PDB file of C-alpha atoms and ligand atoms in Angstrom:
ATOM      1  CA  MET A   6      27.658  11.885 -37.157  1.00 54.00           C
ATOM      2  CA  LYS A   7      30.862  11.289 -35.260  1.00 62.00           C
ATOM      3  CA  THR A   8      30.718   8.155 -33.179  1.00 67.00           C
ATOM      4  CA  VAL A   9      32.855   6.397 -30.629  1.00 65.00           C
ATOM      5  CA  GLN A  10      33.711   2.875 -31.700  1.00 57.00           C
ATOM      6  CA  THR A  11      33.538   0.655 -28.683  1.00 60.00           C
ATOM      7  CA  ASN A  12      34.532  -2.923 -28.010  1.00 51.00           C
ATOM      8  CA  VAL A  13      30.904  -3.841 -27.674  1.00 55.00           C
ATOM      9  CA  ASN A  14      28.037  -3.731 -30.107  1.00 51.00           C
ATOM     10  CA  VAL A  15      27.229  -0.097 -29.522  1.00 60.00           C
ATOM     11  CA  ASP A  16      28.361   2.990 -31.430  1.00 67.00           C
ATOM     12  CA  LEU A  17      27.896   6.008 -29.234  1.00 71.00           C
ATOM     13  CA  ASN A  18      27.540   9.520 -30.560  1.00 74.00           C
ATOM     14  CA  VAL A  19      30.421  11.537 -29.077  1.00 73.00           C
ATOM     15  CA  ASP A  20      28.149  14.080 -27.390  1.00 75.00           C
ATOM     16  CA  THR A  21      25.758  11.603 -25.879  1.00 80.00           C
ATOM     17  CA  ALA A  22      28.653   9.293 -25.042  1.00 90.00           C
ATOM     18  CA  ALA A  23      30.245  12.106 -23.042  1.00 94.00           C
ATOM     19  CA  GLU A  24      27.006  12.487 -21.121  1.00 95.00           C
ATOM     20  CA  LEU A  25      26.843   8.764 -20.379  1.00 97.00           C
ATOM     21  CA  TYR A  26      30.515   8.659 -19.360  1.00 97.00           C
ATOM     22  CA  GLN A  27      29.959  11.542 -16.950  1.00 97.00           C
ATOM     23  CA  ALA A  28      26.861   9.907 -15.457  1.00 98.00           C
ATOM     24  CA  LEU A  29      28.639   6.585 -15.006  1.00 98.00           C
ATOM     25  CA  ASN A  30      31.659   8.315 -13.538  1.00 98.00           C
ATOM     26  CA  LYS A  31      29.459   9.989 -10.961  1.00 98.00           C
ATOM     27  CA  GLN A  32      28.386   6.512  -9.852  1.00 98.00           C
ATOM     28  CA  VAL A  33      32.019   5.349  -9.693  1.00 98.00           C
ATOM     29  CA  ALA A  34      32.629   8.371  -7.443  1.00 98.00           C
ATOM     30  CA  ASN A  35      29.540   7.623  -5.328  1.00 98.00           C
ATOM     31  CA  PHE A  36      30.627   4.035  -4.733  1.00 98.00           C
ATOM     32  CA  SER A  37      34.118   5.173  -3.805  1.00 98.00           C
ATOM     33  CA  VAL A  38      32.864   7.679  -1.220  1.00 98.00           C
ATOM     34  CA  LEU A  39      30.368   5.111   0.088  1.00 98.00           C
ATOM     35  CA  TYR A  40      33.172   2.579   0.404  1.00 98.00           C
ATOM     36  CA  THR A  41      35.097   4.879   2.738  1.00 98.00           C
ATOM     37  CA  LYS A  42      31.967   6.041   4.555  1.00 98.00           C
ATOM     38  CA  LEU A  43      30.961   2.418   5.213  1.00 98.00           C
ATOM     39  CA  HIS A  44      34.395   1.684   6.612  1.00 98.00           C
ATOM     40  CA  ASN A  45      34.024   4.689   8.895  1.00 98.00           C
ATOM     41  CA  PHE A  46      30.693   3.311  10.135  1.00 98.00           C
ATOM     42  CA  HIS A  47      32.098  -0.241  10.401  1.00 98.00           C
ATOM     43  CA  TRP A  48      34.960   0.995  12.589  1.00 98.00           C
ATOM     44  CA  TYR A  49      33.145   3.559  14.725  1.00 98.00           C
ATOM     45  CA  VAL A  50      29.688   2.101  15.289  1.00 98.00           C
ATOM     46  CA  LYS A  51      28.918   1.758  19.004  1.00 98.00           C
ATOM     47  CA  GLY A  52      26.177   0.319  21.157  1.00 98.00           C
ATOM     48  CA  SER A  53      24.115  -2.787  21.679  1.00 98.00           C
ATOM     49  CA  ASN A  54      23.730  -3.393  17.923  1.00 97.00           C
ATOM     50  CA  PHE A  55      27.464  -3.276  17.328  1.00 98.00           C
ATOM     51  CA  PHE A  56      27.851  -6.853  16.133  1.00 98.00           C
ATOM     52  CA  THR A  57      24.922  -6.684  13.709  1.00 98.00           C
ATOM     53  CA  LEU A  58      25.848  -3.330  12.210  1.00 98.00           C
ATOM     54  CA  HIS A  59      29.614  -3.891  12.176  1.00 98.00           C
ATOM     55  CA  ALA A  60      29.061  -7.020  10.048  1.00 98.00           C
ATOM     56  CA  LYS A  61      26.362  -5.451   7.857  1.00 98.00           C
ATOM     57  CA  PHE A  62      28.501  -2.388   7.069  1.00 98.00           C
ATOM     58  CA  GLU A  63      31.285  -4.724   5.990  1.00 98.00           C
ATOM     59  CA  GLU A  64      28.898  -6.478   3.588  1.00 98.00           C
ATOM     60  CA  PHE A  65      27.890  -3.092   2.223  1.00 98.00           C
ATOM     61  CA  TYR A  66      31.449  -1.843   1.668  1.00 98.00           C
ATOM     62  CA  ASN A  67      32.326  -5.055  -0.114  1.00 98.00           C
ATOM     63  CA  ALA A  68      29.283  -4.593  -2.357  1.00 98.00           C
ATOM     64  CA  ALA A  69      30.218  -0.933  -2.949  1.00 98.00           C
ATOM     65  CA  THR A  70      33.724  -1.761  -4.146  1.00 98.00           C
ATOM     66  CA  GLU A  71      32.450  -4.559  -6.395  1.00 98.00           C
ATOM     67  CA  ARG A  72      29.899  -2.229  -7.949  1.00 98.00           C
ATOM     68  CA  MET A  73      32.482   0.535  -8.367  1.00 98.00           C
ATOM     69  CA  ASP A  74      34.735  -1.880 -10.243  1.00 98.00           C
ATOM     70  CA  GLU A  75      31.885  -3.121 -12.411  1.00 98.00           C
ATOM     71  CA  VAL A  76      30.812   0.387 -13.459  1.00 98.00           C
ATOM     72  CA  ALA A  77      34.437   1.487 -13.990  1.00 98.00           C
ATOM     73  CA  GLU A  78      35.192  -1.496 -16.206  1.00 98.00           C
ATOM     74  CA  ARG A  79      31.984  -0.994 -18.156  1.00 97.00           C
ATOM     75  CA  LEU A  80      33.129   2.590 -18.744  1.00 97.00           C
ATOM     76  CA  LEU A  81      36.435   1.304 -20.096  1.00 96.00           C
ATOM     77  CA  ALA A  82      34.651  -1.197 -22.314  1.00 95.00           C
ATOM     78  CA  ILE A  83      32.605   1.568 -23.965  1.00 94.00           C
ATOM     79  CA  GLY A  84      35.502   3.961 -24.435  1.00 94.00           C
ATOM     80  CA  GLY A  85      35.273   6.015 -21.240  1.00 95.00           C
ATOM     81  CA  SER A  86      37.812   6.692 -18.492  1.00 97.00           C
ATOM     82  CA  PRO A  87      36.782   6.022 -14.895  1.00 98.00           C
ATOM     83  CA  VAL A  88      37.780   8.591 -12.284  1.00 98.00           C
ATOM     84  CA  ALA A  89      40.608   6.998 -10.378  1.00 98.00           C
ATOM     85  CA  THR A  90      41.808   9.492  -7.791  1.00 98.00           C
ATOM     86  CA  ILE A  91      40.169  10.196  -4.449  1.00 97.00           C
ATOM     87  CA  ARG A  92      40.292  13.928  -5.166  1.00 98.00           C
ATOM     88  CA  GLU A  93      38.315  13.633  -8.411  1.00 97.00           C
ATOM     89  CA  GLN A  94      35.905  11.147  -6.869  1.00 98.00           C
ATOM     90  CA  LEU A  95      35.131  13.493  -3.977  1.00 98.00           C
ATOM     91  CA  GLU A  96      34.525  16.351  -6.390  1.00 97.00           C
ATOM     92  CA  LEU A  97      32.159  14.325  -8.522  1.00 98.00           C
ATOM     93  CA  SER A  98      30.308  12.356  -5.861  1.00 98.00           C
ATOM     94  CA  SER A  99      26.834  13.309  -4.691  1.00 98.00           C
ATOM     95  CA  VAL A 100      27.331  11.201  -1.541  1.00 98.00           C
ATOM     96  CA  SER A 101      28.635  13.182   1.419  1.00 97.00           C
ATOM     97  CA  GLU A 102      31.273  11.747   3.694  1.00 98.00           C
ATOM     98  CA  ALA A 103      30.641  10.563   7.240  1.00 98.00           C
ATOM     99  CA  THR A 104      30.723  13.352   9.814  1.00 97.00           C
ATOM    100  CA  GLY A 105      32.368  11.163  12.428  1.00 96.00           C
ATOM    101  CA  THR A 106      29.696  12.030  14.997  1.00 97.00           C
ATOM    102  CA  GLU A 107      26.843   9.731  13.902  1.00 98.00           C
ATOM    103  CA  THR A 108      25.144   7.454  16.394  1.00 98.00           C
ATOM    104  CA  ALA A 109      24.419   3.897  15.230  1.00 98.00           C
ATOM    105  CA  GLU A 110      20.883   4.905  14.277  1.00 98.00           C
ATOM    106  CA  GLU A 111      22.088   8.006  12.441  1.00 98.00           C
ATOM    107  CA  MET A 112      24.519   5.846  10.477  1.00 98.00           C
ATOM    108  CA  VAL A 113      21.632   3.687   9.308  1.00 98.00           C
ATOM    109  CA  GLU A 114      19.547   6.793   8.514  1.00 98.00           C
ATOM    110  CA  ALA A 115      22.418   8.248   6.489  1.00 98.00           C
ATOM    111  CA  LEU A 116      22.710   5.035   4.470  1.00 98.00           C
ATOM    112  CA  VAL A 117      18.972   4.847   3.789  1.00 98.00           C
ATOM    113  CA  HIS A 118      19.233   8.385   2.443  1.00 98.00           C
ATOM    114  CA  ASP A 119      22.333   7.601   0.348  1.00 98.00           C
ATOM    115  CA  PHE A 120      20.956   4.350  -1.064  1.00 98.00           C
ATOM    116  CA  ARG A 121      17.604   5.912  -1.971  1.00 98.00           C
ATOM    117  CA  ALA A 122      19.333   8.884  -3.595  1.00 98.00           C
ATOM    118  CA  GLN A 123      21.664   6.617  -5.538  1.00 98.00           C
ATOM    119  CA  ALA A 124      18.795   4.407  -6.706  1.00 98.00           C
ATOM    120  CA  SER A 125      17.020   7.449  -8.104  1.00 98.00           C
ATOM    121  CA  GLU A 126      20.197   8.755  -9.774  1.00 98.00           C
ATOM    122  CA  LEU A 127      20.642   5.312 -11.298  1.00 98.00           C
ATOM    123  CA  GLN A 128      17.141   5.584 -12.757  1.00 98.00           C
ATOM    124  CA  GLU A 129      18.324   8.577 -14.807  1.00 98.00           C
ATOM    125  CA  VAL A 130      21.433   6.748 -15.988  1.00 98.00           C
ATOM    126  CA  ILE A 131      19.367   3.671 -16.864  1.00 98.00           C
ATOM    127  CA  GLU A 132      17.101   5.850 -19.010  1.00 97.00           C
ATOM    128  CA  LEU A 133      20.090   7.555 -20.619  1.00 96.00           C
ATOM    129  CA  ALA A 134      21.766   4.227 -21.448  1.00 96.00           C
ATOM    130  CA  GLY A 135      18.430   2.945 -22.763  1.00 95.00           C
ATOM    131  CA  SER A 136      17.993   5.967 -25.012  1.00 93.00           C
ATOM    132  CA  LEU A 137      21.459   5.270 -26.458  1.00 93.00           C
ATOM    133  CA  GLU A 138      20.598   1.613 -27.077  1.00 92.00           C
ATOM    134  CA  ASP A 139      23.378   0.607 -24.700  1.00 94.00           C
ATOM    135  CA  LYS A 140      21.521  -2.420 -23.399  1.00 95.00           C
ATOM    136  CA  ALA A 141      24.420  -3.938 -21.514  1.00 96.00           C
ATOM    137  CA  THR A 142      24.970  -0.801 -19.424  1.00 97.00           C
ATOM    138  CA  GLU A 143      21.231  -0.491 -18.913  1.00 97.00           C
ATOM    139  CA  ASP A 144      20.979  -4.114 -17.761  1.00 98.00           C
ATOM    140  CA  MET A 145      23.962  -3.820 -15.409  1.00 98.00           C
ATOM    141  CA  LEU A 146      22.515  -0.701 -13.787  1.00 98.00           C
ATOM    142  CA  ILE A 147      19.013  -2.157 -13.432  1.00 98.00           C
ATOM    143  CA  GLY A 148      20.453  -5.082 -11.462  1.00 98.00           C
ATOM    144  CA  MET A 149      22.495  -2.718  -9.323  1.00 98.00           C
ATOM    145  CA  GLN A 150      19.530  -0.458  -8.675  1.00 98.00           C
ATOM    146  CA  ALA A 151      17.389  -3.387  -7.503  1.00 98.00           C
ATOM    147  CA  ALA A 152      20.127  -4.551  -5.110  1.00 98.00           C
ATOM    148  CA  ILE A 153      20.542  -1.040  -3.680  1.00 98.00           C
ATOM    149  CA  GLN A 154      16.775  -0.649  -3.237  1.00 98.00           C
ATOM    150  CA  LYS A 155      16.749  -3.940  -1.356  1.00 98.00           C
ATOM    151  CA  ASP A 156      19.549  -2.702   0.921  1.00 98.00           C
ATOM    152  CA  ALA A 157      17.565   0.482   1.613  1.00 98.00           C
ATOM    153  CA  TRP A 158      14.450  -1.533   2.408  1.00 98.00           C
ATOM    154  CA  MET A 159      16.346  -3.740   4.867  1.00 98.00           C
ATOM    155  CA  LEU A 160      17.794  -0.723   6.646  1.00 98.00           C
ATOM    156  CA  GLU A 161      14.344   0.833   6.903  1.00 98.00           C
ATOM    157  CA  ALA A 162      13.016  -2.417   8.375  1.00 98.00           C
ATOM    158  CA  TYR A 163      15.876  -2.307  10.872  1.00 97.00           C
ATOM    159  CA  LEU A 164      14.714   1.196  11.858  1.00 97.00           C
ATOM    160  CA  GLY A 165      11.197  -0.180  12.396  1.00 96.00           C
ATOM    161  CA  ARG A 166       9.628   1.467   9.380  1.00 90.00           C
TER     162      ARG A 166
HETATM  163 FE1  FE2 B 219      36.729  -5.098   9.630  1.00 53.74          FE
END
């Protein structure tokens, strides 16, 4: 069996490693698109909740870029190559960009949708990493998933749900 020697205590089979790299790269891409989308919302949000949402979207884009960096560097540590151009990230991402016409409430709705979708995608990657005995990746993603689920819950509470 051909394996990929990594810097960590995990030898990945080349085929399954490719699958894990692709799944992690999709999350790098998602965080990148979210980072820009959150800036869009931060800049263009209007209305009586401006101050609350403007500040909250900033917190979220800072979290998105930190998470992107963490996943990208984990990829490097296990022998992968993170997508590092906007073009590739847009192609790979399952998050759609802002339309530029969202109301404040629609911005929050869009983020609830994106965060929930990302949390469920992460579940698949967590299971994949687990099946490959890559505990460190699994652990990193579990923490990230919990944080994203918390963000989604807070936004739903904001919407009165
Ligand atoms: Fe700002």
